[in-house]
CSV table of C-alpha atoms in Angstrom, one decimal:
chain,number,residue,atom,x,y,z
A,1,MET,CA,32.9,-1.2,-22.8
A,2,SER,CA,30.8,-0.9,-25.9
A,3,THR,CA,27.9,-3.0,-24.5
A,4,PRO,CA,26.8,-0.4,-21.9
A,5,LEU,CA,27.1,2.3,-24.5
A,6,LEU,CA,24.9,0.4,-26.9
A,7,ALA,CA,22.4,-0.4,-24.2
A,8,GLY,CA,22.3,3.3,-23.3
A,9,LEU,CA,21.7,4.2,-26.9
A,10,ALA,CA,18.9,1.6,-27.2
A,11,VAL,CA,17.2,2.9,-24.0
A,12,ALA,CA,17.5,6.5,-25.3
A,13,ALA,CA,16.1,5.5,-28.7
A,14,ALA,CA,13.2,3.7,-27.1
A,15,ALA,CA,12.4,6.7,-24.9
A,16,TYR,CA,12.4,9.1,-27.8
A,17,ALA,CA,10.2,6.7,-29.8
A,18,GLY,CA,7.8,6.4,-26.9
A,19,ARG,CA,7.7,10.2,-26.4
A,20,TYR,CA,7.0,10.6,-30.2
A,21,GLY,CA,4.3,8.0,-30.1
A,22,ILE,CA,2.5,9.6,-27.1
A,23,GLN,CA,2.6,13.0,-28.7
A,24,ALA,CA,1.3,11.6,-32.0
A,25,TRP,CA,-1.6,9.9,-30.1
A,26,GLN,CA,-2.5,13.0,-28.2
A,27,SER,CA,-2.6,15.1,-31.3
A,28,PHE,CA,-4.6,12.4,-33.0
A,29,LYS,CA,-7.2,12.5,-30.2
A,30,ALA,CA,-7.3,16.3,-30.1
A,31,ARG,CA,-8.0,16.8,-33.8
A,32,PRO,CA,-11.3,18.3,-34.8
A,33,PRO,CA,-14.1,16.0,-36.1
A,34,ARG,CA,-14.4,15.5,-39.8
A,35,MET,CA,-16.4,18.2,-41.3
A,36,ARG,CA,-19.1,17.5,-43.8
A,37,LYS,CA,-18.3,18.1,-47.4
A,38,PHE,CA,-20.4,20.8,-48.9
A,39,TYR,CA,-21.2,21.4,-52.5
A,40,GLU,CA,-18.0,22.4,-54.3
A,41,GLY,CA,-19.1,23.0,-57.8
A,42,GLY,CA,-20.1,26.1,-59.6
A,43,PHE,CA,-23.7,27.2,-60.1
A,44,GLN,CA,-25.8,26.2,-63.1
A,45,PRO,CA,-27.5,29.0,-65.0
A,46,THR,CA,-31.0,27.8,-63.8
A,47,MET,CA,-31.0,26.3,-60.4
A,48,THR,CA,-32.5,22.8,-60.2
A,49,LYS,CA,-33.9,21.0,-57.2
A,50,ARG,CA,-30.8,18.7,-57.2
A,51,GLU,CA,-28.4,21.7,-57.1
A,52,ALA,CA,-30.6,23.4,-54.4
A,53,ALA,CA,-30.4,20.2,-52.3
A,54,LEU,CA,-26.6,20.1,-52.7
A,55,ILE,CA,-26.2,23.7,-51.7
A,56,LEU,CA,-28.3,23.3,-48.5
A,57,GLY,CA,-26.9,19.9,-47.7
A,58,VAL,CA,-30.2,18.0,-47.7
A,59,ARG,CA,-32.0,15.5,-49.9
A,60,GLU,CA,-34.6,16.6,-52.4
A,61,SER,CA,-37.3,14.8,-50.5
A,62,THR,CA,-36.5,16.4,-47.1
A,63,PRO,CA,-39.5,17.9,-45.2
A,64,ALA,CA,-40.0,21.7,-45.3
A,65,ASP,CA,-39.0,22.2,-41.6
A,66,LYS,CA,-35.7,20.4,-42.1
A,67,ILE,CA,-35.1,22.5,-45.2
A,68,LYS,CA,-35.7,25.7,-43.3
A,69,GLU,CA,-33.3,24.5,-40.6
A,70,ALA,CA,-30.6,23.7,-43.1
A,71,HIS,CA,-31.2,27.1,-44.8
A,72,ARG,CA,-30.7,28.8,-41.5
A,73,ARG,CA,-27.5,26.9,-40.7
A,74,VAL,CA,-26.0,27.7,-44.1
A,75,MET,CA,-27.1,31.3,-43.9
A,76,VAL,CA,-25.5,31.8,-40.5
A,77,ALA,CA,-22.2,30.7,-41.9
A,78,ASN,CA,-22.5,32.9,-45.1
A,79,HIS,CA,-24.6,35.9,-44.1
A,80,PRO,CA,-23.3,39.2,-45.6
A,81,ASP,CA,-23.6,41.0,-42.2
A,82,ALA,CA,-21.1,38.4,-40.8
A,83,GLY,CA,-18.6,38.9,-43.6
A,84,GLY,CA,-20.2,36.5,-46.1
A,85,SER,CA,-20.9,37.1,-49.8
A,86,HIS,CA,-24.1,38.7,-51.1
A,87,TYR,CA,-23.9,36.5,-54.1
A,88,LEU,CA,-23.7,33.3,-52.0
A,89,ALA,CA,-26.5,34.5,-49.7
A,90,SER,CA,-28.8,35.1,-52.7
A,91,LYS,CA,-27.9,31.6,-54.1
A,92,ILE,CA,-28.7,30.1,-50.7
A,93,ASN,CA,-32.0,31.9,-50.6
A,94,GLU,CA,-32.8,30.8,-54.2
A,95,ALA,CA,-31.9,27.2,-53.2
A,96,LYS,CA,-34.4,27.3,-50.4
A,97,ASP,CA,-37.1,28.8,-52.7
A,98,VAL,CA,-36.5,26.2,-55.4
A,99,ILE,CA,-36.5,23.2,-53.1
A,100,LEU,CA,-39.7,24.4,-51.4
A,101,GLY,CA,-41.3,25.0,-54.8
A,102,LYS,CA,-41.7,28.8,-54.4
A,103,THR,CA,-39.9,29.6,-57.7
A,104,LYS,CA,-38.7,27.9,-60.9
A,105,GLY,CA,-35.0,28.6,-60.2
A,106,SER,CA,-34.2,31.7,-62.2
A,107,GLY,CA,-34.9,34.4,-59.6
A,108,SER,CA,-31.3,35.2,-58.6
A,109,ALA,CA,-30.5,38.8,-58.3
A,110,PHE,CA,-27.0,38.1,-59.9
């Protein structure tokens, strides 16, 4: 009498485990791709080329066209007209100017 009951419980446990496994696999497949880590530190008083490269997500030796492309991508995400911060927008613009050699790094409006 207890053998059919135990067999039924074992089948039910296997079914629940399989269902959980399938749901876990589907949620694992549907997760968003890993996002790139952006610069998380605070700003230095005078922006350096290294800090500018970290803000834009490029290397210091990146060509000018790639720097402009990275600047546009970061500005789209942080533009004040789209709810971004004026401070961050000015720092992003300063980073572009520093890495392109247009300023020494102390031209922030803030």
